[in-house]
Short mmCIF file of C-alpha atoms in Angstrom, two decimals:
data_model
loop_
_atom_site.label_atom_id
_atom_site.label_comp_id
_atom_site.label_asym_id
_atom_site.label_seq_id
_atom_site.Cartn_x
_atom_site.Cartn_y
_atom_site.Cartn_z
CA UNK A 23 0.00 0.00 0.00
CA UNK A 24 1.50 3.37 -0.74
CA UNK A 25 1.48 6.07 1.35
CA UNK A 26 -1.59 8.03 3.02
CA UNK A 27 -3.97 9.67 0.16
CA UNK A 28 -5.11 13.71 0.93
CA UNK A 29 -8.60 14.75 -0.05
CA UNK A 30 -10.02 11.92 -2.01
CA UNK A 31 -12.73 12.60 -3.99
CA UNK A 32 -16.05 11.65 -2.26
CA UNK A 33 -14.55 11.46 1.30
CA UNK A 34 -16.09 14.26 3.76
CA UNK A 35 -13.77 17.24 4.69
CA UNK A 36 -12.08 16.03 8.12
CA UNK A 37 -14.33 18.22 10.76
CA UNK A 38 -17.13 17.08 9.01
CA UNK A 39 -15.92 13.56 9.15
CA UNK A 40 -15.22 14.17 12.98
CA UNK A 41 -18.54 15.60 13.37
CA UNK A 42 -20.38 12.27 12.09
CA UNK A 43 -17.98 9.84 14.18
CA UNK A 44 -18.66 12.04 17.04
CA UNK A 45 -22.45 11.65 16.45
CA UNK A 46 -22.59 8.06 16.75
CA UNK A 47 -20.74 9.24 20.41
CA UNK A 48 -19.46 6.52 23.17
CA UNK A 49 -15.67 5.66 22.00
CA UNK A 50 -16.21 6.91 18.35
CA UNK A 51 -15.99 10.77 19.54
CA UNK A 52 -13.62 12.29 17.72
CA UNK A 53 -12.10 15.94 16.66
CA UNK A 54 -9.73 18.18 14.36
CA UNK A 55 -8.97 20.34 17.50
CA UNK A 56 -5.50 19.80 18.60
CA UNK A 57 -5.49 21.72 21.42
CA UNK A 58 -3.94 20.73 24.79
CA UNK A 59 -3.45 17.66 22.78
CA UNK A 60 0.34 15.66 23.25
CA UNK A 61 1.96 13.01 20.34
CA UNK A 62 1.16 9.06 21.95
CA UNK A 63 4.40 8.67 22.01
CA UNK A 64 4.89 11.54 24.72
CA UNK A 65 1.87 10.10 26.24
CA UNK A 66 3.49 6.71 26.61
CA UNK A 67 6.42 7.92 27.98
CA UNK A 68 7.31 6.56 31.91
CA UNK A 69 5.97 9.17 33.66
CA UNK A 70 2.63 10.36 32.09
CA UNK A 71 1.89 6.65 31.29
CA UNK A 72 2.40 5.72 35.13
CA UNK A 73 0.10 8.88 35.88
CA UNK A 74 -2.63 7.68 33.51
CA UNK A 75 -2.31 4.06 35.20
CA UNK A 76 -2.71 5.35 38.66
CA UNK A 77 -5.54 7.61 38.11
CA UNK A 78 -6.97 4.67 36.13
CA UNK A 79 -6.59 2.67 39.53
CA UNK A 80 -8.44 5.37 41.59
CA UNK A 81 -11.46 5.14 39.46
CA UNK A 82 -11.85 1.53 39.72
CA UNK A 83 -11.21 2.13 42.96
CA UNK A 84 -14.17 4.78 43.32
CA UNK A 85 -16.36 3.26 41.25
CA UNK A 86 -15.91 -0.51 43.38
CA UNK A 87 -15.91 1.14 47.27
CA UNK A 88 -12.38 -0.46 47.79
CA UNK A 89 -9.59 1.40 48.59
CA UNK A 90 -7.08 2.93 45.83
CA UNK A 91 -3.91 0.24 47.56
CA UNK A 92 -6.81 -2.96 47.27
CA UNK A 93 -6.99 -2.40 43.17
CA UNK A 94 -4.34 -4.66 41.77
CA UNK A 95 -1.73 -2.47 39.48
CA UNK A 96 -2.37 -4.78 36.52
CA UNK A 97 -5.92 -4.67 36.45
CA UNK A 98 -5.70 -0.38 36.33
CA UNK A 99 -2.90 -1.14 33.72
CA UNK A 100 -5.29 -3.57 31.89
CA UNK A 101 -8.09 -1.08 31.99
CA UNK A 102 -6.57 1.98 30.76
CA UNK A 103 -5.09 -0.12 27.92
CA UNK A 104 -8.89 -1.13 26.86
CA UNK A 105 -9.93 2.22 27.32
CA UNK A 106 -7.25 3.79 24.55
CA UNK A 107 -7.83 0.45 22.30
CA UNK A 108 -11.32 0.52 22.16
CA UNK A 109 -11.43 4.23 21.11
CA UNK A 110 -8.79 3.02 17.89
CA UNK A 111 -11.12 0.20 17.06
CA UNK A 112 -14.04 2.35 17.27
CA UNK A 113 -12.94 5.66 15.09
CA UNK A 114 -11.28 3.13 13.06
CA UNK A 115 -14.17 0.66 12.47
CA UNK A 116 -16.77 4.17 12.34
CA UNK A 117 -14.71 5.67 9.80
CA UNK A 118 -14.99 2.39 7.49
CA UNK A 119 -18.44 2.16 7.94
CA UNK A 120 -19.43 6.06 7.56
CA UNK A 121 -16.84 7.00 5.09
CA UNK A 122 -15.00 4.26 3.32
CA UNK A 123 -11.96 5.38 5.03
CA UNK A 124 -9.49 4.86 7.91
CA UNK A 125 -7.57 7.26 9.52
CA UNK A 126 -3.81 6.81 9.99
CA UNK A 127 -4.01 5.94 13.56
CA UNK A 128 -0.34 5.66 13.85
CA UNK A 129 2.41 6.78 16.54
CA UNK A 130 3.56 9.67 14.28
CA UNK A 131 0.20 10.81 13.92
CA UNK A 132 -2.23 10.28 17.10
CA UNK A 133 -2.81 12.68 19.27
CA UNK A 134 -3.82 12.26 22.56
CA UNK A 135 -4.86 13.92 25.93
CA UNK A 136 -1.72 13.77 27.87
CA UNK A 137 -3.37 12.68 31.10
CA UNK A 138 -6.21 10.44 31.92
CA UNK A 139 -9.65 11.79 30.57
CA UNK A 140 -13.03 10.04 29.72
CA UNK A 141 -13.83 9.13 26.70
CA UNK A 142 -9.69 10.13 26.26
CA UNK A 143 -9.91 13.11 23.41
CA UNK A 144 -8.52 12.29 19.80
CA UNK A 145 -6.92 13.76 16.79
CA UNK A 146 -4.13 13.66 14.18
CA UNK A 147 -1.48 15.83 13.23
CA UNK A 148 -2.64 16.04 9.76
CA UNK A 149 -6.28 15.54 9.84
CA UNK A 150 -6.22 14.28 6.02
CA UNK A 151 -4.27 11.47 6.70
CA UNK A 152 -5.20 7.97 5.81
CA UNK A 153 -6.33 6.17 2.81
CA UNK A 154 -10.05 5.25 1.02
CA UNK A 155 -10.73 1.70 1.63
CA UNK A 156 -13.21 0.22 -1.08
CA UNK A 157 -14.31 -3.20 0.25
CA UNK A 158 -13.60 -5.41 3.03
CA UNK A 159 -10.41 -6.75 2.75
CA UNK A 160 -9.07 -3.84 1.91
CA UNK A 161 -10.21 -2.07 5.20
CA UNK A 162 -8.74 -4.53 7.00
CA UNK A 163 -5.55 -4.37 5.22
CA UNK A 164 -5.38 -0.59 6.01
CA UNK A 165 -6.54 -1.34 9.78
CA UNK A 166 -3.22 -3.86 10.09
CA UNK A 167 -0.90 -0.83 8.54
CA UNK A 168 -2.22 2.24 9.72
CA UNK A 169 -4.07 1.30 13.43
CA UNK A 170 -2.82 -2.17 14.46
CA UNK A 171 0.98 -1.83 13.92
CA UNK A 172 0.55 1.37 14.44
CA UNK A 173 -0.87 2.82 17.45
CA UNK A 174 -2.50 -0.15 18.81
CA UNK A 175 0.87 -1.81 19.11
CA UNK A 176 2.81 0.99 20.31
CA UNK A 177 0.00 0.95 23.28
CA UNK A 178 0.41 -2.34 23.78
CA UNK A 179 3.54 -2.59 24.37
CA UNK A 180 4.20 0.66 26.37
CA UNK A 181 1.42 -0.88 28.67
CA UNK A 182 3.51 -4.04 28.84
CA UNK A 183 6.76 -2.40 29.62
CA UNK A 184 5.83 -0.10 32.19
CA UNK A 185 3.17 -1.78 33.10
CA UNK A 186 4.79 -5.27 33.84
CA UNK A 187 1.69 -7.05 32.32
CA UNK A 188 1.76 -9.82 30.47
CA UNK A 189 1.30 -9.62 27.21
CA UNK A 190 -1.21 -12.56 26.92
CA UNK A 191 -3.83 -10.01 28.97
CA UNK A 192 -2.82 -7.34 26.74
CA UNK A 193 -3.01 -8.54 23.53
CA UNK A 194 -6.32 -10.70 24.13
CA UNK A 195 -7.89 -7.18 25.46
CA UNK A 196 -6.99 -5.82 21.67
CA UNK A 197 -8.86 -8.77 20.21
CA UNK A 198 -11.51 -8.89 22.30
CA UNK A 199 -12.15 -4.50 22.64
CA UNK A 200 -11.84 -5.21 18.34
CA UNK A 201 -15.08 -7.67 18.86
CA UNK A 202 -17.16 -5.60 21.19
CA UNK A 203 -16.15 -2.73 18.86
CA UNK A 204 -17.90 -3.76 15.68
CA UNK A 205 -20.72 -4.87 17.80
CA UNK A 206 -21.49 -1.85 18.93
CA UNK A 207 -20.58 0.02 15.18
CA UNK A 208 -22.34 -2.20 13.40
CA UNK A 209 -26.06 -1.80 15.84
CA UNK A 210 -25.01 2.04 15.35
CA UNK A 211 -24.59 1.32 11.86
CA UNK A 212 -26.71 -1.24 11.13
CA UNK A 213 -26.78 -1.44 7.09
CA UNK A 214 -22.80 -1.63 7.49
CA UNK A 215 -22.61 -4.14 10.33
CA UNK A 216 -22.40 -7.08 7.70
CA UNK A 217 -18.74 -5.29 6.33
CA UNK A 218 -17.61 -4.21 9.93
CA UNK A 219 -18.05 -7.60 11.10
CA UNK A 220 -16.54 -9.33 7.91
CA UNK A 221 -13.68 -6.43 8.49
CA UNK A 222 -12.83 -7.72 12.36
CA UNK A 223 -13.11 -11.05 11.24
CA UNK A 224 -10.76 -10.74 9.05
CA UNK A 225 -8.14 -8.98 11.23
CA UNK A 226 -8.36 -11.33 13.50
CA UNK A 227 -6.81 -13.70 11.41
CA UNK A 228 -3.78 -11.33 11.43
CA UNK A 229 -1.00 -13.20 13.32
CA UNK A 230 -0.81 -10.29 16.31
CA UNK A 231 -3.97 -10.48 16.87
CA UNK A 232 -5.12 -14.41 16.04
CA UNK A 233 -2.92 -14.86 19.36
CA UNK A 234 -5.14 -12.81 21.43
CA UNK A 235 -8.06 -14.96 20.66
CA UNK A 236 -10.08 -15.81 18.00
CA UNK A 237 -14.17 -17.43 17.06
CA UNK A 238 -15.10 -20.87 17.31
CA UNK A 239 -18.29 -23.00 17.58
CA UNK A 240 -19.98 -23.61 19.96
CA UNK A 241 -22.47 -26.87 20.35
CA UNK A 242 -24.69 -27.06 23.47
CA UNK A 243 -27.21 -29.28 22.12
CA UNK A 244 -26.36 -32.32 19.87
CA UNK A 245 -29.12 -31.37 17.56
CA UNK A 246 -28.51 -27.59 17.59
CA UNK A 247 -27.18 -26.06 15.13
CA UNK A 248 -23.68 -24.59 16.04
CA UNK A 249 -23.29 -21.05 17.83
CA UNK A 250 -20.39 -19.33 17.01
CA UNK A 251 -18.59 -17.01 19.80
CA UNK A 252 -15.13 -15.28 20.11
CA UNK A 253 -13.18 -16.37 22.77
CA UNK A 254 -10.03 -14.88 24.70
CA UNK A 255 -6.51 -16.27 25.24
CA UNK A 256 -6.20 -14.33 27.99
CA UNK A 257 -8.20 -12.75 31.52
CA UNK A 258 -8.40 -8.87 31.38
CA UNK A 259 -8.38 -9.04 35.03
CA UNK A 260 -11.35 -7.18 35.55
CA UNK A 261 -12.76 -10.26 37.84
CA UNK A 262 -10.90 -8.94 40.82
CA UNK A 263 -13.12 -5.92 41.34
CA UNK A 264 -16.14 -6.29 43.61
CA UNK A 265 -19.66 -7.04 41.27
CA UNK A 266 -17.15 -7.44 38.05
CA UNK A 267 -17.32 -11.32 37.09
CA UNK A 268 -15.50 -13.36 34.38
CA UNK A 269 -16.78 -11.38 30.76
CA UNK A 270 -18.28 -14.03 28.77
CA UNK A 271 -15.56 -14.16 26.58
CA UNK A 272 -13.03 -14.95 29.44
CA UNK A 273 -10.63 -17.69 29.15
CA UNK A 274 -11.24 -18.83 32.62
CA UNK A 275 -14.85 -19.39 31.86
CA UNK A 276 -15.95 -22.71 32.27
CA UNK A 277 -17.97 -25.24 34.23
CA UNK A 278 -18.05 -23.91 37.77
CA UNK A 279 -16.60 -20.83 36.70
CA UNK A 280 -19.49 -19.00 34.82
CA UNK A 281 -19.50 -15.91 33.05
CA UNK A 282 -21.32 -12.51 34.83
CA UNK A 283 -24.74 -12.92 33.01
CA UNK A 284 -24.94 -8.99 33.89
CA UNK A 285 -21.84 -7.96 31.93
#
């Protein structure tokens, strides 16, 4: 693929782009405002990143009555890992389905608040940047260039440095935020959640990701047909918080360890 196009013709003007992400709102919000706005990379530097974790560990903390100490380091360092993830997946996924395009969601590019915020603010250097996708495969293509070994990675792995998390946990929270992601882009887009779905599917199949987890059948009943679910390689952690469960897709789910049925 060569490099990022500028302007295609029949793409939306980038604010107006922004506007219609923002629109579908949750993790899709997005912006051409740069302001107070830092490079990822800066972000994921030692210092801010450990900031970002341990304000990340207070609000779990908050929001489960224990105190900030009782919240396990790796589960903050798990959640504010899912929290930046989710938001790539979602502009990412949202652009494809609302404009036939992805943004290039890379490390030179992203820009990002430089503490902890909710939902974290978004925007490139260059808003232009990124290419046209035109089907399926191709999307997904662009997704593995421009967002997975791109930002997605570079998250990733700052969270597993200096964050001393295994990488299993990390990389099966990509897969799996990638999953709940077009879910929730495709019911907000509904006549485009046939491509966003045949988009993660595909990616998913990308090596990085394939070892984070990946859809299988299911068969409860010998005459039922088969049910087909996506299923981790690894625990997000999340099950050490107070009311938090395993998440259905969670490794460690099975019998006499159910999933939360209210997650």
């Amino acid at each position: 693929m060569g490099g990022p196009t500028r302007g295609p013709a029949g793409i939306p003007p980038p604010a107006q782009r922004a506007a219609e992400l923002t629109e579908l709102g949750g993790f899709a919000v997005w912006q051409v405002d740069t302001g107070g706005l830092v490079p990822v990379s800066a972000a994921l530097e030692a210092e801010p990143l450990a900031g970002r974790f341990a304000a990340t560990r207070a609000g779990l903390a908050s929001g489960t009555g224990l105190a900030t100490d009782e919240v396990m380091v790796r589960t903050a360092v798990s959640a504010a890992q899912v929290g930046l993830v989710s938001r790539l997946w979602s502009i990412a996924l949202a652009s494809v389905a609302l404009h036939g395009w992805v943004p290039q969601l890379t490390m030179d590019q992203l820009l990002v608040a430089p503490t902890h915020r909710n939902p974290a603010p978004m925007a490139l250097v260059d808003a232009t940047a990124g290419v046209e996708v035109t089907d399926p495969a191709h999307a997904a293509h662009a997704i593995g260039e421009l967002v997975v070994h791109g930002a997605v990675a570079g998250i990733t792995h700052a969270c597993r440095v200096e964050g001393r998390t295994a990488p299993r946990v990390l990389v099966s929270n990509a897969a799996s935020s990638l999953v709940a992601a077009a879910r929730v882009i495709g019911r907000k887009v509904p006549d485009q959640a046939a491509q966003v779905d045949e988009v993660a599917r595909l990616l998913l199949q990308t090596p990085w990701l394939a070892a984070g987890g990946g859809y299988r059948d299911v068969d409860d009943a010998p005459d039922a047909d088969p049910v087909e679910e996506f299923k981790r390689t690894g625990c997000c952690l999340y099950y050490r918080l107070p009311g938090h469960g395993l998440c259905p897709d969670c490794v460690l789910v099975r019998p006499g360890h159910p999933a939360d049925t209210d997650h």
